[in-house]
Structures are given as structure tokens and as C-alpha cells.
mmCIF file of C-alpha atoms and ligand atoms in Angstrom:
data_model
loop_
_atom_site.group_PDB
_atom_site.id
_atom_site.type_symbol
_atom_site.label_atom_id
_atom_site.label_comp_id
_atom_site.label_asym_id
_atom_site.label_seq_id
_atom_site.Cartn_x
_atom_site.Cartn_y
_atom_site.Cartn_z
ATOM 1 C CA UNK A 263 10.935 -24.249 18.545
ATOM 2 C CA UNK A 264 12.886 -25.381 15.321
ATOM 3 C CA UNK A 265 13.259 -23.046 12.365
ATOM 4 C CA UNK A 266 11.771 -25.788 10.206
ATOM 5 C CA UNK A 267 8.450 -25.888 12.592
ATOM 6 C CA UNK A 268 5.796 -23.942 10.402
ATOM 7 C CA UNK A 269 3.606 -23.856 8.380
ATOM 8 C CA UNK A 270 2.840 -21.553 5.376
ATOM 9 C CA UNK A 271 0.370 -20.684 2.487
ATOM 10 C CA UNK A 272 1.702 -18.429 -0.600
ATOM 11 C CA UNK A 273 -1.583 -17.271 -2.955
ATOM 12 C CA UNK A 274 -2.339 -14.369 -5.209
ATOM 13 C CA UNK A 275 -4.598 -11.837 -3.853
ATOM 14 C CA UNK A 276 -4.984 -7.483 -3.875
ATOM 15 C CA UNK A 277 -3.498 -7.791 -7.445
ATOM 16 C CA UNK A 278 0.097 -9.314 -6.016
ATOM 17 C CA UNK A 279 1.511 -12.518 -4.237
ATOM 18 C CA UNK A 280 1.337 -13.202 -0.952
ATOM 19 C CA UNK A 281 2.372 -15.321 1.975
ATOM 20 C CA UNK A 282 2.164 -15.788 5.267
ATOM 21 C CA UNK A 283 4.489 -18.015 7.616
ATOM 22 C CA UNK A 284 3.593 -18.710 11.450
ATOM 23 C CA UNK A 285 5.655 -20.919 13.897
ATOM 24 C CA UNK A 286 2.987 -23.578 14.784
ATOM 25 C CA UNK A 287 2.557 -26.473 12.582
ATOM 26 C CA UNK A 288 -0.840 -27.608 14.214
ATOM 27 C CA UNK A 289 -2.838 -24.305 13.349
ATOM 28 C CA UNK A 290 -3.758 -25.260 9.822
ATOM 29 C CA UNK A 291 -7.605 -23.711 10.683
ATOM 30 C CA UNK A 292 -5.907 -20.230 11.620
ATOM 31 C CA UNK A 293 -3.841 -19.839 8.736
ATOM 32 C CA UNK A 294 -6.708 -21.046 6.353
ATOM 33 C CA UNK A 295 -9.076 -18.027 8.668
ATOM 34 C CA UNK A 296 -6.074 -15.866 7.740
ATOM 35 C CA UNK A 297 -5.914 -16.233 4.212
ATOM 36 C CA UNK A 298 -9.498 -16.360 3.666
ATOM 37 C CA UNK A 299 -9.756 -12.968 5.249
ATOM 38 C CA UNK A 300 -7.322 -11.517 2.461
ATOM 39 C CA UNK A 301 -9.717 -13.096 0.105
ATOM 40 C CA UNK A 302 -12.397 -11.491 1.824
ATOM 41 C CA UNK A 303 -11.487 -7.721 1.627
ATOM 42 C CA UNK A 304 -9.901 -8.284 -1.731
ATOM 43 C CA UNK A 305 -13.741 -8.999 -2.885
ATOM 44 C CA UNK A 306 -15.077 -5.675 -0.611
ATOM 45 C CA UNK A 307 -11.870 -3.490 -1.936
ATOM 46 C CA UNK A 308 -11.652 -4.628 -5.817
ATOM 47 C CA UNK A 309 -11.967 -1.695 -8.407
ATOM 48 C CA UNK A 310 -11.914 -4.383 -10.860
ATOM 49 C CA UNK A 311 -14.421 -7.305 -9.387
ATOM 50 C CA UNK A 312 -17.809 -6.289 -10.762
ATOM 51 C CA UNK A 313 -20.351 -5.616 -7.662
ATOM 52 C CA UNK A 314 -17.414 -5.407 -5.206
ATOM 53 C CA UNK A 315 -18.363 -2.055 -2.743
ATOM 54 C CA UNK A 316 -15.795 -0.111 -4.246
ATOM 55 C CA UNK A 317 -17.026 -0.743 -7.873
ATOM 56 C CA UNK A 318 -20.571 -0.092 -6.918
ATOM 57 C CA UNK A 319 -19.709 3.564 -5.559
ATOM 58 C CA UNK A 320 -17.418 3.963 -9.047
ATOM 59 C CA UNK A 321 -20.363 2.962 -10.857
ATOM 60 C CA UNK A 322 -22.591 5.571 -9.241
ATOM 61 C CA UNK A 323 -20.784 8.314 -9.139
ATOM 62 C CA UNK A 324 -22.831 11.067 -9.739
ATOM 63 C CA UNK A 325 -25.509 9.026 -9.824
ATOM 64 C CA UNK A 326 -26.687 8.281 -5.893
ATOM 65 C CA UNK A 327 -25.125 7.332 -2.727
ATOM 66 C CA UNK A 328 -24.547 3.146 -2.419
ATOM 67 C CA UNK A 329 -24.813 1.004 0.695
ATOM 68 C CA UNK A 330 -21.608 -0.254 1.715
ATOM 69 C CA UNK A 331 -20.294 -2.484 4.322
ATOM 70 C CA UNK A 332 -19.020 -0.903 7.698
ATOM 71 C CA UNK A 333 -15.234 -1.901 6.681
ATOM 72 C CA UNK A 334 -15.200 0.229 3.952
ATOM 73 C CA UNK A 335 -16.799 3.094 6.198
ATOM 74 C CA UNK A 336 -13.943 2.537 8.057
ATOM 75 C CA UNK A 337 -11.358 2.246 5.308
ATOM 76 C CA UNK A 338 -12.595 5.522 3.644
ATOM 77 C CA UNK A 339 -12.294 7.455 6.823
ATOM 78 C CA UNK A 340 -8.680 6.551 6.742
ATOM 79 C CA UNK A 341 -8.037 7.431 3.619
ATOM 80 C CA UNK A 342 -9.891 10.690 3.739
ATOM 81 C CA UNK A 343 -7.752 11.905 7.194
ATOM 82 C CA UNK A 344 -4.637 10.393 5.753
ATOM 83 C CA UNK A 345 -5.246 12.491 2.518
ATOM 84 C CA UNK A 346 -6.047 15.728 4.588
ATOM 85 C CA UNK A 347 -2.747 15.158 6.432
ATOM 86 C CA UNK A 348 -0.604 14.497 3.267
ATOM 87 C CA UNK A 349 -2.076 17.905 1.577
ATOM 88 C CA UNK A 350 -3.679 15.992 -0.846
ATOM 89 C CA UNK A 351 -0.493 13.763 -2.147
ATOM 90 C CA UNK A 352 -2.423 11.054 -1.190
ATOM 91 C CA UNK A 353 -5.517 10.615 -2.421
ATOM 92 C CA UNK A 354 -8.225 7.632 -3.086
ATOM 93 C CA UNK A 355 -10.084 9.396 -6.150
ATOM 94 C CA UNK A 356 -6.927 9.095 -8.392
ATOM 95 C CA UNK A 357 -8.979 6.005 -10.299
ATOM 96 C CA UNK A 358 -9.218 7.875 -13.538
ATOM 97 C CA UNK A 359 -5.767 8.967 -13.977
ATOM 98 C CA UNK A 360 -4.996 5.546 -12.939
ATOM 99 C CA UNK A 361 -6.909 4.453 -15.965
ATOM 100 C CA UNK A 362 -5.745 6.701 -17.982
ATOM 101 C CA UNK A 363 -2.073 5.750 -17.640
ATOM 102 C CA UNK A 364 -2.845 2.275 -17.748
ATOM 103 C CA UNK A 365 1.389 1.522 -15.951
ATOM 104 C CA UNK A 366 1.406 -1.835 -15.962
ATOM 105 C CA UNK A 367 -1.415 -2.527 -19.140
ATOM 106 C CA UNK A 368 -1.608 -0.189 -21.933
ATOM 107 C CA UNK A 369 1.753 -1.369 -23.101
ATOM 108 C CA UNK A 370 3.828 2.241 -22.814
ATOM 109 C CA UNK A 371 0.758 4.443 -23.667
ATOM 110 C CA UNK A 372 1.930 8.487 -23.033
ATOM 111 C CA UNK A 373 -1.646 10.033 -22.654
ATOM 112 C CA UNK A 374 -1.926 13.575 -24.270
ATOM 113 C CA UNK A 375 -2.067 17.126 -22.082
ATOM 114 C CA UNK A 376 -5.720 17.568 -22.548
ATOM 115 C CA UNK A 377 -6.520 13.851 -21.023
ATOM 116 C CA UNK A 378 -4.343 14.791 -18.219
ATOM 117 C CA UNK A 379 -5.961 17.435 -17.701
ATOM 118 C CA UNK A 380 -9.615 16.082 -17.686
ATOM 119 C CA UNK A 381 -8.435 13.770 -15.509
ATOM 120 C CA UNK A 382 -7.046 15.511 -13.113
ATOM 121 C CA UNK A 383 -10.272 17.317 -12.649
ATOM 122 C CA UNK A 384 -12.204 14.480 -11.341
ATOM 123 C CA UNK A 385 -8.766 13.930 -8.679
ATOM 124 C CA UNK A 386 -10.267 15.344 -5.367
ATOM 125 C CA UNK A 387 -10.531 13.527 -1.999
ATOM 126 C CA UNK A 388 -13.292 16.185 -0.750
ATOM 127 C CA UNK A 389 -15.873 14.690 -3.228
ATOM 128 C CA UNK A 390 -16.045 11.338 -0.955
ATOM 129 C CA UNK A 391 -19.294 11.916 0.741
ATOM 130 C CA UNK A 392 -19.753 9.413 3.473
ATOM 131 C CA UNK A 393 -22.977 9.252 4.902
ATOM 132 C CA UNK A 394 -22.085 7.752 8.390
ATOM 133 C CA UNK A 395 -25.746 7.068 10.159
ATOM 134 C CA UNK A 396 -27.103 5.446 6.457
ATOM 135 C CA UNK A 397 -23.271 3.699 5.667
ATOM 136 C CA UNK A 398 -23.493 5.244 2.370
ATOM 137 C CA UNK A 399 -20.993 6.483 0.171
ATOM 138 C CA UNK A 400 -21.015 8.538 -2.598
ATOM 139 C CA UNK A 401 -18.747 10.108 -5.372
ATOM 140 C CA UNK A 402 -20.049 13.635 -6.530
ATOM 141 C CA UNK A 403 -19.013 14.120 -10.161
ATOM 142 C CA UNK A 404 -19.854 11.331 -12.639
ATOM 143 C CA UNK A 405 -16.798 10.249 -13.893
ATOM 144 C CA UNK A 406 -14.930 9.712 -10.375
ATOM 145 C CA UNK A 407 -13.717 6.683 -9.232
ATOM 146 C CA UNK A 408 -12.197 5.405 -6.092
ATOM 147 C CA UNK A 409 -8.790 3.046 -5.913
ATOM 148 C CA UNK A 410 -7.585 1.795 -2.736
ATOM 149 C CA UNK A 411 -4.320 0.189 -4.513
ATOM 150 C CA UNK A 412 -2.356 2.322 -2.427
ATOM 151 C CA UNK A 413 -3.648 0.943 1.269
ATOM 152 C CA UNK A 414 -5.649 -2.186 0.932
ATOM 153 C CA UNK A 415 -2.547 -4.273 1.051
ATOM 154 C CA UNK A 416 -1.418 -2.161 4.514
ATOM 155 C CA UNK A 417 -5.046 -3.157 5.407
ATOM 156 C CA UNK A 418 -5.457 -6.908 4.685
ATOM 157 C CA UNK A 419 -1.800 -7.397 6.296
ATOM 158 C CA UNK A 420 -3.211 -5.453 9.662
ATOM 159 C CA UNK A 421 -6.063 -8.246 9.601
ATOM 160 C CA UNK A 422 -3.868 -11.037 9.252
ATOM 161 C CA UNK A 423 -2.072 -9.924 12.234
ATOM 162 C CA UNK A 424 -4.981 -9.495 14.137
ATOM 163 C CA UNK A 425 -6.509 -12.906 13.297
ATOM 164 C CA UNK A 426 -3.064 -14.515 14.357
ATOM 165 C CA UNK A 427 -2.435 -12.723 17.277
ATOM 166 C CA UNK A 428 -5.998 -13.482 18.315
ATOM 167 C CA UNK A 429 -5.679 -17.089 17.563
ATOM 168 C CA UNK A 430 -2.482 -17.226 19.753
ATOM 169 C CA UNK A 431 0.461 -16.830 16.917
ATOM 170 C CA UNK A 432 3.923 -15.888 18.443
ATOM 171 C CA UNK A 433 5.743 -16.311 15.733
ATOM 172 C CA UNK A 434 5.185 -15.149 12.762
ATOM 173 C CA UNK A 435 5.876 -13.401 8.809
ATOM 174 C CA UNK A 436 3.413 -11.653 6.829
ATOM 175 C CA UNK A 437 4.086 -10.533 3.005
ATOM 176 C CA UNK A 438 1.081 -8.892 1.346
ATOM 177 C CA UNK A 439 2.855 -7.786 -1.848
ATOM 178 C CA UNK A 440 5.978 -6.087 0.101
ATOM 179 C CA UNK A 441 3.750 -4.946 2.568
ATOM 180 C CA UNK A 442 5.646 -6.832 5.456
ATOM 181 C CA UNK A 443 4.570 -7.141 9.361
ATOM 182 C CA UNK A 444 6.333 -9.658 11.935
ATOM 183 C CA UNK A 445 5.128 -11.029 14.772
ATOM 184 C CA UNK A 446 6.846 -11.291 17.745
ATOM 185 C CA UNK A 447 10.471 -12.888 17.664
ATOM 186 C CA UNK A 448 11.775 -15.702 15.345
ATOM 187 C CA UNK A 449 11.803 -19.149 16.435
ATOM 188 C CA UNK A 450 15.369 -18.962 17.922
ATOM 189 C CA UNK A 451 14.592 -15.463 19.554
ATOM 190 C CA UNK A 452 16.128 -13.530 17.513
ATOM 191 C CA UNK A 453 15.049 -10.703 15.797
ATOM 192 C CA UNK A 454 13.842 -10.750 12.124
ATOM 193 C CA UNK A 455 15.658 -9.420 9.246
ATOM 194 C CA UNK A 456 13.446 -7.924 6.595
ATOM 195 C CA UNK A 457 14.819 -7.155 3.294
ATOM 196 C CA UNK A 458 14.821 -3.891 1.606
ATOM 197 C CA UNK A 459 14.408 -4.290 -2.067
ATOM 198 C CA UNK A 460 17.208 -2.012 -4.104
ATOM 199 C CA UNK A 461 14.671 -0.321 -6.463
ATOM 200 C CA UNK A 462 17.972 0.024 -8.895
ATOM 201 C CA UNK A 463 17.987 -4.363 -9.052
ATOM 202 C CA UNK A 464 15.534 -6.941 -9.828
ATOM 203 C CA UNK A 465 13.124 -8.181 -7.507
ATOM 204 C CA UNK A 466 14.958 -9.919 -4.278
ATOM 205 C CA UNK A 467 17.933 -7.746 -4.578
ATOM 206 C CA UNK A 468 18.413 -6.190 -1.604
ATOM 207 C CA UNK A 469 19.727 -2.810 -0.380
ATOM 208 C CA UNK A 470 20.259 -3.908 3.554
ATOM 209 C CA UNK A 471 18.044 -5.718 6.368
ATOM 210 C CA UNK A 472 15.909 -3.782 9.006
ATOM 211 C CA UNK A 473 15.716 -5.907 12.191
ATOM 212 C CA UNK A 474 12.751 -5.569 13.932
ATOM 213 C CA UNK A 475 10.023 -6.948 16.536
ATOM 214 C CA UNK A 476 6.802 -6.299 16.437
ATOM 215 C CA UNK A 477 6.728 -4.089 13.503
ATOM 216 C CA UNK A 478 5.610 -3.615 9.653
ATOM 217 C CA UNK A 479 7.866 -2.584 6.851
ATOM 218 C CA UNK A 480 6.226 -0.734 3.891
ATOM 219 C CA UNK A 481 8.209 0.012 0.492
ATOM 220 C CA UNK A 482 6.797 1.855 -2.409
ATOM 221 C CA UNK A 483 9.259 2.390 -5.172
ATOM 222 C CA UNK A 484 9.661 2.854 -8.779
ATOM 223 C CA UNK A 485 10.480 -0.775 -9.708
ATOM 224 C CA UNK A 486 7.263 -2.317 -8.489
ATOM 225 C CA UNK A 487 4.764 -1.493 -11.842
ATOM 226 C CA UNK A 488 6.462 0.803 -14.961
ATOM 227 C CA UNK A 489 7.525 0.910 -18.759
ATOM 228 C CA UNK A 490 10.386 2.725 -19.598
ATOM 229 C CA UNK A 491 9.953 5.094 -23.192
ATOM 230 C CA UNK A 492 12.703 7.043 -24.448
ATOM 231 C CA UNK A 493 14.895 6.763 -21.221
ATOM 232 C CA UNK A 494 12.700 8.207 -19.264
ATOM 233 C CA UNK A 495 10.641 5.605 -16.444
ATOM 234 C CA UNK A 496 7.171 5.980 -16.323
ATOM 235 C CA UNK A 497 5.918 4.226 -12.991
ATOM 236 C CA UNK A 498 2.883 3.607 -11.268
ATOM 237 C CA UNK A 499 2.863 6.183 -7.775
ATOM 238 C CA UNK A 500 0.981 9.551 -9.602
ATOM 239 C CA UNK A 501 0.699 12.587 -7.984
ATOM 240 C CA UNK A 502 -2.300 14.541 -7.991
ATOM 241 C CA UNK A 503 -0.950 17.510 -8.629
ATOM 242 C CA UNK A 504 0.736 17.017 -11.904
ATOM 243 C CA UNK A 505 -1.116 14.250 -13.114
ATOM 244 C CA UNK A 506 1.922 12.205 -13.837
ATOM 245 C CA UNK A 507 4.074 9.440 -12.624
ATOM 246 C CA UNK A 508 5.797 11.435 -9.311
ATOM 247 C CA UNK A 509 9.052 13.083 -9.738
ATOM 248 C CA UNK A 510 9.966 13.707 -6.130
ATOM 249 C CA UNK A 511 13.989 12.757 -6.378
ATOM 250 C CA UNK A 512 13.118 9.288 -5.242
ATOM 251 C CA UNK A 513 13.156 5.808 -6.181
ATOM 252 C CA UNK A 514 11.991 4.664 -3.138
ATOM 253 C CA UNK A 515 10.697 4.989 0.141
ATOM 254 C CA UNK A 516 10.213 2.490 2.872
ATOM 255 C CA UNK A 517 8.251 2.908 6.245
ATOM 256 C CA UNK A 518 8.649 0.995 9.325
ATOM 257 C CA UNK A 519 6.118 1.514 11.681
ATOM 258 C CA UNK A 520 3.306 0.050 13.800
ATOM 259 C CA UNK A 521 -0.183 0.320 11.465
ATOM 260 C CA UNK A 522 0.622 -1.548 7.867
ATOM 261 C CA UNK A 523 -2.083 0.738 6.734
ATOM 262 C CA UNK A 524 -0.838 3.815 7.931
ATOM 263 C CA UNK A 525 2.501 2.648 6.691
ATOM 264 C CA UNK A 526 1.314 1.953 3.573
ATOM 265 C CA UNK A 527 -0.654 4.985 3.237
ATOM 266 C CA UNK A 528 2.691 7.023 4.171
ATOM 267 C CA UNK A 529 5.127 5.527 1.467
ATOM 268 C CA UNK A 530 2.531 6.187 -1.256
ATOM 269 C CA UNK A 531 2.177 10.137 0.337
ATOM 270 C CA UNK A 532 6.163 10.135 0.999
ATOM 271 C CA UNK A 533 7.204 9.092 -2.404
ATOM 272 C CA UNK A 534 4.819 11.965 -4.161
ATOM 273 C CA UNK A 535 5.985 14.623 -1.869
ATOM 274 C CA UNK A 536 9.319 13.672 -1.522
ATOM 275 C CA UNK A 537 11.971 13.750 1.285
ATOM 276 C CA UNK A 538 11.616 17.861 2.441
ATOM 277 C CA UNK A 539 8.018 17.949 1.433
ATOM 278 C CA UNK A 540 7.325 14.603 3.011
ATOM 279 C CA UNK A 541 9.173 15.566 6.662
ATOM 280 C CA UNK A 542 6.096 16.713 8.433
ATOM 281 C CA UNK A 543 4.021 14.477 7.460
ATOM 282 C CA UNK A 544 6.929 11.662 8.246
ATOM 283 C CA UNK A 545 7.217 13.219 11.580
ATOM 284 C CA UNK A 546 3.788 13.984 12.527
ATOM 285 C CA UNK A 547 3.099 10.097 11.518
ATOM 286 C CA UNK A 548 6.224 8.817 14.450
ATOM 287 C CA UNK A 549 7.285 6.175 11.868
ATOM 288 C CA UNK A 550 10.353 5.715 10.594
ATOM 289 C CA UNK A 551 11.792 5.735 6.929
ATOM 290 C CA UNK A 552 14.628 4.669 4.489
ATOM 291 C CA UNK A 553 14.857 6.871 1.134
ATOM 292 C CA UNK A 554 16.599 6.022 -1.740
ATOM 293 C CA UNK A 555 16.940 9.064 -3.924
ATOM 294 C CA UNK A 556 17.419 9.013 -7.725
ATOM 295 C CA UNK A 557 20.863 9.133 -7.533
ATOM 296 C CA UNK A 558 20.685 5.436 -5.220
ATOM 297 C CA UNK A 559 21.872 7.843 -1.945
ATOM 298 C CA UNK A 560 19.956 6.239 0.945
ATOM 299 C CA UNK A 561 18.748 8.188 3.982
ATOM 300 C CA UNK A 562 17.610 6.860 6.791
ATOM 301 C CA UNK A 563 15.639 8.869 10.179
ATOM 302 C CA UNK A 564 17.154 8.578 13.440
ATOM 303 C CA UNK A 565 15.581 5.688 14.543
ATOM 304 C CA UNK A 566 16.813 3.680 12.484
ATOM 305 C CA UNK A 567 20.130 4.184 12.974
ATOM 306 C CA UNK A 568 20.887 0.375 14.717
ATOM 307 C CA UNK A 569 18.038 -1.360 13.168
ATOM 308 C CA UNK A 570 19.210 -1.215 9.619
ATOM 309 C CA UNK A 571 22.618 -2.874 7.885
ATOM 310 C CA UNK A 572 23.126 -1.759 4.054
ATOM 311 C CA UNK A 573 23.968 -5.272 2.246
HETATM 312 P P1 AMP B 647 1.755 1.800 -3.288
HETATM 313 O O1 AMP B 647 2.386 0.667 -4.011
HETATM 314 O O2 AMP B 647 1.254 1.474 -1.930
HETATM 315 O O3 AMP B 647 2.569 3.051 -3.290
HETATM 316 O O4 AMP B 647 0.411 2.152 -4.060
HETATM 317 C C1 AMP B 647 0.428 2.475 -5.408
HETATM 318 C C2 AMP B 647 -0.953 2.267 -5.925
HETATM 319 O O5 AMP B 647 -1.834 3.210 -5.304
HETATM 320 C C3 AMP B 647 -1.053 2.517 -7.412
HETATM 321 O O6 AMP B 647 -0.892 1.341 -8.152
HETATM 322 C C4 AMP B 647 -2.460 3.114 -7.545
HETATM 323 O O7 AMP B 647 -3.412 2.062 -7.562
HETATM 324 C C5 AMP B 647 -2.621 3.870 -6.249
HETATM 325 N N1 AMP B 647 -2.104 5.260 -6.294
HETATM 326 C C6 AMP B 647 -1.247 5.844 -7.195
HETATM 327 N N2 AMP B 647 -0.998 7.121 -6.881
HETATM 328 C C7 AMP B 647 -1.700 7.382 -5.740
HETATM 329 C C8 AMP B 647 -1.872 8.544 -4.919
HETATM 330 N N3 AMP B 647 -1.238 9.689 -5.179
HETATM 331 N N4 AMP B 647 -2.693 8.438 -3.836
HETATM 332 C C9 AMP B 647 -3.331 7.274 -3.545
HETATM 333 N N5 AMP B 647 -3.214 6.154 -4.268
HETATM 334 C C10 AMP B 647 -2.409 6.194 -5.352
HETATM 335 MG MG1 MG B 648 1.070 2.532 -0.250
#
């Protein structure tokens, strides 16, 4: 098949852009399914979309337990394992500090010690009640709110792969805001090259390619949402334990793996605990990573040794 032989859509969905490219110019229906699929847990997933599940359990919290939809069961017991494997790093109920920083739209709003701190108190994974035989969830302390910014990306982009893979896709790109998976080889059988932004350039800039097959490529990094106030960069990856903007010696941390939402669960754990607080959790997880650390030194695990070229 000829490079030029696809077919793509590019939207705006989960808060980012998007696009996904597959090798066969005559399945318009499955790449419509595909993208309407992304639409669809956008609308289940949305912290902001009034009467979305997630905003109905925010909107409860403390209040009763809300009916959700089975996906979200099934989302939330990923986050909740993912968070009890990362120590807490990573962890759903970070809404309110979320809020409270505002990266991204309160301009470059510093919140005070005290709001930190009341924030912070509401920050705790354990309060996620899921009620598995009524597919309820609820939030225990009014106040808490859940924000699945940091998976539902890794999520969607598992879905699209599913629906294409089901539909008979051999060939194939999927970009969910960075969060990257390929499908099988490119037209011309070779591998594909995914690029690895340089958190140090502007978007597009790339540190090196990773060739893979088969595989999904997760970066979370320091460039993606911040403001910068006297010198110091304020970005959007918090960690629970501070209350602030991690400062784990990175700038950025890419996973390559098989799960986008485990992937994409790990880079947001990785980057808070940082690259010896993160290697258990890297190992138990048998992905593999690239770090760039603050001073733009890039590691990379075994593994990916041969798959990756620095540009
Ligand atoms: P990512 O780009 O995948 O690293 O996800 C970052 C997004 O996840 C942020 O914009 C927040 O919505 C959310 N988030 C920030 N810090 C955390 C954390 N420690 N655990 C879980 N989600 C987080
Ligand atoms: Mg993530």
C-alpha cells in the first residue's frame, strides 16, 4: 500500500487535539466509529461538562453515592490500583488543588500556604468509595473532587485501538494529545518513528525517534500546560504530597509500553516521584522509559537501547 493511501480525521477532544491516521481509504464508517468514541468518553470523563459522571460524583461529594456508567467503574478501579502502586503520587482526587492552581487559567496565580494546605486535605485516593454490585460511586468529604486529566487520554487512545483493530485496521497512528499508539507496521513495512518532544523547545521539536510496532508512547513533561513567575516554572503535574507543581529533577518523562492507560497513568506517577523514587514502580509496571532531567540529561532503560535515536 502507498504512503499516500489513508485517510485521517484531526478534532479537539479530552481538552487537547487529536488525530488519528489508518491505512485504508475505504473505511470512512470506522474512523467516524473511532472518533465518535473519543467524543463519547470525553462526555462520561469531563470534570468540566455539567451532568457528565465524573461531575455528578464531584457534585455529591459528601452528599450521597451517584449512579455511574460501568466504564467509569472500570476507569476508577484503575486509577485506585494504579494510585496504591505509585504510593499515592498518583492520585484521581487531586481536583481541588487542580483548581486551586488554575496552570493553564488563572493567569500566573501563586495560591497562599494556608490554601495549599486546605487543599491538600481533601487529596486522598482512599475516599473513592465504589460501590461495585449498585455501580455507585462516591466521594466522602464534601469538597472532593475527582480529575481523570491524567489517564483519560491513555484511555480514549486504548479504545481507538480497539475499535480499529476490531474493524480490521493494519495500519495505523493514533495521537490523543501526545498520548501516541501505532498499529501494526507502516505502509512500506517499516517500523514507525514516533517523536519525542524536547520539553526544553517548542512544540514539534524533537529530542530523538522511538521506533516501534505495536506499541504506545506516553510523554508527560513540563512544557505541556505552565506560566513561568520570577524564573521559576510553575507547571501543571502536582504532587500530592507537597501540594505544588512536582519538583522531581525532571522535565520529562516518556513511557513506551503496551496499555496507553497504564502508560499514561505511569508518566504522570514517574514525573512526581522522579527517576530513583519512580524505579519500582517503572519496573514493577515492565514498560519502558526516556527521562529528561532538569539539566536536559536523557536516560533511557535497557530496553530501549536500539529502539531510540537522539535527533
Ligand atoms: P499528564 O499530562 O498525563 O501527566 O496528566 C496531567 C493532568 O493530570 C493534569 O493536568 C491534572 O489534570 C492531572 N494531575 C495532575 N497531577 C496529578 C497527580 N499527581 N495524579 C493524578 N492526576 C494528576
Ligand atoms: Mg498521564
Amino acid at each position: 500500500m502507498k504512503e499516500s493511501n489513508y485517510i485521517e480525521r484531526e478534532f479537539e477532544a479530552l481538552g487537547t487535539y487529536n488525530y488519528i491516521r489508518i491505512y485504508d481509504s475505504e473505511s470512512e464508517d470506522l474512523l467516524e466509529q473511532a472518533v465518535s468514541r473519543v467524543m463519547d468518553i470525553n462526555n462520561l470523563m469531563s470534570a468540566f461538562r455539567p451532568g457528565s459522571d465524573i461531575d455528578r460524583i464531584n457534585h455529591n461529594a459528601g452528599i450521597k453515592a451517584t449512579p455511574v456508567s460501568e466504564e467509569i467503574i472500570h476507569l476508577l478501579t484503575i486509577a485506585r490500583r494504579f494510585s496504591e502502586s505509585s504510593g499515592g503520587a498518583f492520585d484521581i482526587t487531586v481536583r481541588p488543588l487542580v483548581q486551586l492552581w488554575g496552570i493553564g487559567k488563572k493567569g500566573d496565580y501563586l495560591p497562599t500556604r494556608e490554601e495549599i494546605e486546605e487543599a491538600k486535605r481533601l487529596i486522598h485516593y482512599e475516599d473513592v468509595i465504589i460501590d461495585y454490585p449498585n455501580s455507585t460511586v462516591y466521594l466522602q468529604k464534601v469538597g472532593q473532587a475527582i480529575d481523570l486529566g491524567g489517564i483519560a487520554k491513555g484511555y480514549a487512545a486504548d479504545e481507538v485501538r480497539r475499535v480499529l483493530t476490531e474493524g480490521g485496521i493494519q495500519s495505523a497512528i493514533i495521537n490523543l494529545g501526545g498520548n501516541v499508539i501505532t498499529i501494526g507496521l507502516r505502509p512500506d513495512k517499516t517500523l514507525w518513528r514516533v517523536g519525542i518532544q524536547n520539553p526544553k523547545e517548542v512544540t514539534g521539536t524533537y529530542l530523538g525517534m522511538v521506533s516501534i510496532e505495536n506499541k504506545t508512547i506516553v510523554t508527560s513533561g513540563v512544557n505541556e500546560r505552565y506560566f513561568i513567575k520570577d524564573g521559576i516554572r510553575y507547571h501543571h503535574i502536582l504532587d500530592p504530597r507537597t501540594g505544588a507543581p512536582a519538583r522531581s529533577g525532571l522535565l520529562s518523562v516518556t513511557v513506551v509500553g503496551e496499555s496507553s492507560v497504564i502508560a499514561d497513568a505511569l508518566t504522570t506517577a514517574l514525573f512526581v516521584l522522579g527517576m530513583e523514587q519512580g524505579k519500582d514502580v517503572l519496573k514493577a509496571s515492565g514498560a519502558e522509559a526516556i527521562f529528561v532531567t532538569d539539566a536536559g540529561k536523557v536516560f533511557t532503560t535497557k530496553g530501549l537501547r536500539e529502539n531510540f535515536n537522539l535527533a
